[in-house]
C-alpha positions as a Python dict, from the first residue, in 0.01 Angstrom:
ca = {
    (1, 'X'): (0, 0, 0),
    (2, 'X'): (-270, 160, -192),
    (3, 'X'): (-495, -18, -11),
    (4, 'X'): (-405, 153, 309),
    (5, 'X'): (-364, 472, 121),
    (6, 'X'): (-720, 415, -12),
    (7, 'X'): (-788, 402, 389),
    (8, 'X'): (-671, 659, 492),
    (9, 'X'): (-847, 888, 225),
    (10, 'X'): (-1166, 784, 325),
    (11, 'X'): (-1105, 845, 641),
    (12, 'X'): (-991, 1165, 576),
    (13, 'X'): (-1286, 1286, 357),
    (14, 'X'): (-1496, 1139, 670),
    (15, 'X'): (-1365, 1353, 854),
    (16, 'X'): (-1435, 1633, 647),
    (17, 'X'): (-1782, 1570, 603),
    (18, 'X'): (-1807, 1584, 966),
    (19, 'X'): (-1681, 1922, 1003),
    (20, 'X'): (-1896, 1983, 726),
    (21, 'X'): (-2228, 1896, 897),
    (22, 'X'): (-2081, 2056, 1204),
    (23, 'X'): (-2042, 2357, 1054),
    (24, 'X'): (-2383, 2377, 942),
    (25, 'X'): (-2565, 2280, 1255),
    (26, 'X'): (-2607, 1978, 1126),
    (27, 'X'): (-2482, 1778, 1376),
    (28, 'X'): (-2500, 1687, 1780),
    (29, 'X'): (-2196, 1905, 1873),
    (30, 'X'): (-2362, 2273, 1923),
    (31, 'X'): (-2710, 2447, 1855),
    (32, 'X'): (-2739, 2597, 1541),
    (33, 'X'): (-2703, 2963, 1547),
    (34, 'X'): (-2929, 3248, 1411),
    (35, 'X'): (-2883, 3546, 1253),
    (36, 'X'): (-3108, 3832, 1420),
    (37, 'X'): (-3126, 4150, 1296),
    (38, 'X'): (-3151, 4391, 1541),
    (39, 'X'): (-3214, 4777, 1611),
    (40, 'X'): (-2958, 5003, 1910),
    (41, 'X'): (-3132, 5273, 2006),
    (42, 'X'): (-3475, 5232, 2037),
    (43, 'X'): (-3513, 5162, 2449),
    (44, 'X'): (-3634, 4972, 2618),
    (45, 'X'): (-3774, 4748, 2346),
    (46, 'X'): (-3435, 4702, 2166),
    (47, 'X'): (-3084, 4855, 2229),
    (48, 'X'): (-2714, 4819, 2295),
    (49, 'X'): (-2565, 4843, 2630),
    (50, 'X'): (-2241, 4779, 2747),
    (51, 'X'): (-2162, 4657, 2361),
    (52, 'X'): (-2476, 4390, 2442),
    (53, 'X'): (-2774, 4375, 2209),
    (54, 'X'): (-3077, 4379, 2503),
    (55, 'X'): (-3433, 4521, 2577),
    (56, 'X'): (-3728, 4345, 2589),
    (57, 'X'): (-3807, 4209, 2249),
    (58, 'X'): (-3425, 4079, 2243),
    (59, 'X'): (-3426, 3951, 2593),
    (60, 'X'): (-3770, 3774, 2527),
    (61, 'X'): (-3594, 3613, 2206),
    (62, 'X'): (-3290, 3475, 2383),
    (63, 'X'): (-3539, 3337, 2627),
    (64, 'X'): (-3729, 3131, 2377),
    (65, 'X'): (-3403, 3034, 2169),
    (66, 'X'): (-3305, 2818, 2491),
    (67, 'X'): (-3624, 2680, 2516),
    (68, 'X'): (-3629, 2590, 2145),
    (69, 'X'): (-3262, 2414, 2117),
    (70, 'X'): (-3096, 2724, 1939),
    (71, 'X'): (-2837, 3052, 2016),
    (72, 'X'): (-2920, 3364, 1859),
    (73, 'X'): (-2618, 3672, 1693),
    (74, 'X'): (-2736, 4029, 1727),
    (75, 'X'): (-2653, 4246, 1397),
    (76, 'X'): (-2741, 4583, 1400),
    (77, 'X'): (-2884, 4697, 1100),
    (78, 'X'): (-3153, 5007, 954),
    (79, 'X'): (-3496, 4927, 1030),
    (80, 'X'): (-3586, 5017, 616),
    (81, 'X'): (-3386, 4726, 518),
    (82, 'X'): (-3458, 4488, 781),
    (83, 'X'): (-3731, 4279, 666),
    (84, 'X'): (-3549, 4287, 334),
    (85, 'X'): (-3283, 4121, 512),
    (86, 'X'): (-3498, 3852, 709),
    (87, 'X'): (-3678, 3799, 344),
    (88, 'X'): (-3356, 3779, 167),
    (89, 'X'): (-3187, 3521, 417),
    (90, 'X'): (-2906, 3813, 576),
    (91, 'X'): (-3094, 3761, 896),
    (92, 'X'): (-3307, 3448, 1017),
    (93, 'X'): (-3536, 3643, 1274),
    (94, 'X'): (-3620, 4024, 1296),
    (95, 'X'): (-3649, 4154, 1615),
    (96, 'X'): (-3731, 4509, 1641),
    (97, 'X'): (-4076, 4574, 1762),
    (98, 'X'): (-4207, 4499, 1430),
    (99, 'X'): (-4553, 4592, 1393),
    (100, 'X'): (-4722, 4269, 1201),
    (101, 'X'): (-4924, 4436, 916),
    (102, 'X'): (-5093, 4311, 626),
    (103, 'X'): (-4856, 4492, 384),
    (104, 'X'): (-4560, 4347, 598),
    (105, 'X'): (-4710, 4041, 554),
    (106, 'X'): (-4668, 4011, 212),
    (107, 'X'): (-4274, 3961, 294),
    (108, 'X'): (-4203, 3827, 571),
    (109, 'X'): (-4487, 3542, 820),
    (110, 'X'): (-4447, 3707, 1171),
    (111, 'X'): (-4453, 3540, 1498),
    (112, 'X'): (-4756, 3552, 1733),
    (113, 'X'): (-4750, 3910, 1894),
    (114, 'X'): (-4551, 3962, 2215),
    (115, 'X'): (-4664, 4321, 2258),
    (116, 'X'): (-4917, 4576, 2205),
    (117, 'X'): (-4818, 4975, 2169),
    (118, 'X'): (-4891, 5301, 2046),
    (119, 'X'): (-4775, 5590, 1836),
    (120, 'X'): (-4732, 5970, 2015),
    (121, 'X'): (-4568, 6251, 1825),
    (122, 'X'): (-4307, 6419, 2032),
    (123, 'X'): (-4320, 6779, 2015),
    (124, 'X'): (-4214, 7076, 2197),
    (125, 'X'): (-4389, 7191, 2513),
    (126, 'X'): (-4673, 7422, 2417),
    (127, 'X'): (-4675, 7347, 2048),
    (128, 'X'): (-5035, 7201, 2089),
    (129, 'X'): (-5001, 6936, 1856),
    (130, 'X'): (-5298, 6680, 2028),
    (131, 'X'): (-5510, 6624, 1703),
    (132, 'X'): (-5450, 6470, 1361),
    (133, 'X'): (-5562, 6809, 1219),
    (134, 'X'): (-5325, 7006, 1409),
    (135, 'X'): (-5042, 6822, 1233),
    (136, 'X'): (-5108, 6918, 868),
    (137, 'X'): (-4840, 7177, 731),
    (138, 'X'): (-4597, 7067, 1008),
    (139, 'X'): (-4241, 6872, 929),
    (140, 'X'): (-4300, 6523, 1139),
    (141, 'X'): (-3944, 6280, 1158),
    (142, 'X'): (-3968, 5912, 1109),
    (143, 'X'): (-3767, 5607, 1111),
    (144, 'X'): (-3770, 5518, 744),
    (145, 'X'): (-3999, 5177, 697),
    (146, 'X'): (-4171, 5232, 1002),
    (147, 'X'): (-4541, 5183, 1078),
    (148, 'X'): (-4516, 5513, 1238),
    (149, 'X'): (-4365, 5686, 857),
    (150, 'X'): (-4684, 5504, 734),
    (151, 'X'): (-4908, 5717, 946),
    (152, 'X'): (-4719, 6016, 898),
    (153, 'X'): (-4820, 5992, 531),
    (154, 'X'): (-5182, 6002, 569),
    (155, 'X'): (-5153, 6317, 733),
    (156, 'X'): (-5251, 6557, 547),
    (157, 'X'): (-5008, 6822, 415),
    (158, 'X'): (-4738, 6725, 654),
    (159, 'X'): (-4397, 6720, 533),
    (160, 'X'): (-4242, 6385, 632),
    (161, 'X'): (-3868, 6390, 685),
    (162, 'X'): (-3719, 6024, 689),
    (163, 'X'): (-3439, 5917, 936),
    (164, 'X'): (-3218, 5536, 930),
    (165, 'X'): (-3271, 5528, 1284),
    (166, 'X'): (-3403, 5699, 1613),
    (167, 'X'): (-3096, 5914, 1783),
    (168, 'X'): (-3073, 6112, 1400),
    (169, 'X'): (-3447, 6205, 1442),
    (170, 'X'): (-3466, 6277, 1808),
    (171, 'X'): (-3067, 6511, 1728),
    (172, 'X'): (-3366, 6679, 1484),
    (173, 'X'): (-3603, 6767, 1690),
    (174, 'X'): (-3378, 6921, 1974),
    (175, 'X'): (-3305, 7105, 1739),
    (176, 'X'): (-3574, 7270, 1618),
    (177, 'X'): (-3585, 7176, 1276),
    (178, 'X'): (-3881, 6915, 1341),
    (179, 'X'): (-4213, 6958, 1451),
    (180, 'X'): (-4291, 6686, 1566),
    (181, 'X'): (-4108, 6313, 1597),
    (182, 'X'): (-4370, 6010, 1537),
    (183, 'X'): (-4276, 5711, 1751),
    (184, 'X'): (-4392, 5464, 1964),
    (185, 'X'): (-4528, 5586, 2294),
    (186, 'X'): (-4262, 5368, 2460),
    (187, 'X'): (-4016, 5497, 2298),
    (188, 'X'): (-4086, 5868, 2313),
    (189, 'X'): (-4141, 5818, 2719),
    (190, 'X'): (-3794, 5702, 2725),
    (191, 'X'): (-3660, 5959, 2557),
    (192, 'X'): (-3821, 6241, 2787),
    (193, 'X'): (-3728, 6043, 3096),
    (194, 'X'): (-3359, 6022, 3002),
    (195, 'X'): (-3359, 6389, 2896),
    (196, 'X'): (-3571, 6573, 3167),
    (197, 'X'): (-3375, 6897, 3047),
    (198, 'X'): (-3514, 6920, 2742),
    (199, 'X'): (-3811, 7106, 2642),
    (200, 'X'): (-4037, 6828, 2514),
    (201, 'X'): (-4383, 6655, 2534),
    (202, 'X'): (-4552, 6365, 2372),
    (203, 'X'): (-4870, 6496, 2191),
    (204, 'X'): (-5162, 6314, 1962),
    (205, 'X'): (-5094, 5957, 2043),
    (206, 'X'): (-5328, 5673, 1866),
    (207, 'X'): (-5312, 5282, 1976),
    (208, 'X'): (-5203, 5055, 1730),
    (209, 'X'): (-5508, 4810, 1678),
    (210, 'X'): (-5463, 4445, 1553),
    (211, 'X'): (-5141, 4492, 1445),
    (212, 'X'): (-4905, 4332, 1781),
    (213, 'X'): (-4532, 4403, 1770),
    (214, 'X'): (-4375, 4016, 1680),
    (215, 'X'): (-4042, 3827, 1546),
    (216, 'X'): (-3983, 3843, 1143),
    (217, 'X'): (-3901, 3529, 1010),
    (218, 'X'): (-3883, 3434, 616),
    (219, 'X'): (-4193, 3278, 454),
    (220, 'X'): (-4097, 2960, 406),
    (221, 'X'): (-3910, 2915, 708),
    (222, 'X'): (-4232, 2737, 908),
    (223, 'X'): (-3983, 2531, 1145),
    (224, 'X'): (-3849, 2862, 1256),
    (225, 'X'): (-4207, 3009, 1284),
    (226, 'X'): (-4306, 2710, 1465),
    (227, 'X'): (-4045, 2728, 1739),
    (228, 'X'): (-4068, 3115, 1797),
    (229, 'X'): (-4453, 3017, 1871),
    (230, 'X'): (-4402, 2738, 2104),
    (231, 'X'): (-4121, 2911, 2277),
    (232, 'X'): (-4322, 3237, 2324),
    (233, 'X'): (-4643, 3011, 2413),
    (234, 'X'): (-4423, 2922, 2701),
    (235, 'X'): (-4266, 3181, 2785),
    (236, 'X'): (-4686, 3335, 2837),
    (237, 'X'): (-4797, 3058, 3061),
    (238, 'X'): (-4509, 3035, 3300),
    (239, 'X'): (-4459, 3400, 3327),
    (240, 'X'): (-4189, 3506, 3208),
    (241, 'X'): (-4296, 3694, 2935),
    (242, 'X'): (-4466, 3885, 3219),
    (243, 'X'): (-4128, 3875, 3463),
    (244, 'X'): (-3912, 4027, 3129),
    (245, 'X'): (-4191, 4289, 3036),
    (246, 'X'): (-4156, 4391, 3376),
    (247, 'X'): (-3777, 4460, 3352),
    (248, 'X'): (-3812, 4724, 3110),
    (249, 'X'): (-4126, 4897, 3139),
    (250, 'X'): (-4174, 4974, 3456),
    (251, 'X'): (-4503, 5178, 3420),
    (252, 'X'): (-4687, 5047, 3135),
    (253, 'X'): (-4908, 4733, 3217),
    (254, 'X'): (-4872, 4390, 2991),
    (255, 'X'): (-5162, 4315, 2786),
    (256, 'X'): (-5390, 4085, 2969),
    (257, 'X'): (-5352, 3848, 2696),
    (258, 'X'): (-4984, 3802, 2757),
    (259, 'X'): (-4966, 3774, 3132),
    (260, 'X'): (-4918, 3415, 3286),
    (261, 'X'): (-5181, 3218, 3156),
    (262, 'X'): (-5301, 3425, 2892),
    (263, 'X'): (-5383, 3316, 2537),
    (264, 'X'): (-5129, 3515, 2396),
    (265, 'X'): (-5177, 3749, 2091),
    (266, 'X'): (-5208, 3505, 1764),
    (267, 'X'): (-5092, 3643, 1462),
    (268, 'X'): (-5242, 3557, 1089),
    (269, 'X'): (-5041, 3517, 825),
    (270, 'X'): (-5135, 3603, 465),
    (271, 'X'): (-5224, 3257, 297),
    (272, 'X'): (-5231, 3058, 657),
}
């Protein structure tokens, strides 16, 4: 008898061990599943529609999870606590057009880049706002952690005014009560298209050199790192970075290093 019962307790903890490991994505029976924090409302890079996570940076991510063996969860979260998160372990990947600077890079090791952009202020028609020097003195909105509230505070004697996320600083502007918004070109374009009503322009707009929009992952996550790169090395030569891009801007051309065949945009880490 406690023989058997001896048995059946090991089979039991067996068991358990199994779900265990299951659990975990340690086992055969699913791909393991990744956290990925995620912006709403900053079209058409990354957004929610139809209570769906999408855009292009999120599309292009679900895109290289198949190819790598793993399934991705959307969180929305505040860009200023983002990488936080991905450095923390709250998320696994970042995906929200993240600019890959150095100062970035001493928190998070980013993917290779999977798009190029460029900051515009968006101001109100006839407010002349084309140069850096016509922006001193003026109240400019940014998203909080952003490589666009970074520029905003070299300019001198603007007042910067710091949002969580893009709707609260576009509400702003409408309003009056900004000058100017600072945002990627993308971004601001998308805004003026989907309000054609509103009195507003895109004014001084720079290109953001050497610094390519890629995936946040933690720094000593180089598996994870590894895959994103193969995937998105891929995704380049067969296309369909190009096919996706395509999808959601409609009249801004891919980088020539990211259409089919291209080399891609590599990315340096600090250290690598």
């Amino acid at each position: 008898m406690r023989s058997t019962l001896s048995k059946i307790a090991a089979a039991v903890s067996a068991g358990a061990l199994t779900l265990t490991l299951a659990a975990c994505g340690g086992s055969d029976a699913g791909a393991t599943t990744l956290r990925v924090g995620t912006l709403s409302d900053a079209p058409p890079s990354i957004y929610l529609e139809n209570g769906r996570f999408t855009g292009y940076d999120n599309e292009l991510l679900r895109d290289i999870a198949k190819r790598e063996g793993f399934e991705v969860e959307f969180v929305g979260t505040e860009f200023s606590s983002l990488l936080a998160g991905v450095a923390g372990g709250k998320f696994d990947i970042g995906s929200s057009t993240i600019s890959s600077t150095e100062a970035r890079k001493k928190t998070v090791a980013f993917s290779n880049g999977y798009n190029t952009g460029f900051t515009t202020i968006v101001t109100a028609k006839g407010a002349n706002l084309k140069e850096v020097a016509a922006l001193g003195g003026k109240r400019l909105g940014v998203v909080q952690g952003s490589v666009q509230d970074e520029f905003a505070g070299k300019v001198a004697g603007a007042q910067v005014v710091r949002f969580p996320d893009y709707n609260a600083g576009f509400a702003q502007l409408k309003n009056g009560t900004l000058d100017g918004w600072v945002v990627p070109q993308d971004i601001g374009q998308k805004y003026l298209d989907q309000n054609p009503g509103v009195p507003l322009e895109l004014g001084y707009t720079v290109e953001d050199k050497d610094t390519p929009s890629a995936f946040a992952v933690a720094k000593k996550n180089t598996d994870l790192l590894n895959k994103l790169n193969d995937g998105l090395a891929k995704a380049v030569a067969d296309g369909t970075v190009a096919r996706i891009y395509g999808q959601f801007y409609k009249n801004t051309p891919l980088s020539k290093e990211l259409q089919q065949g291209g080399p891609g945009l590599p990315v340096k880490n600090l250290g690598a």
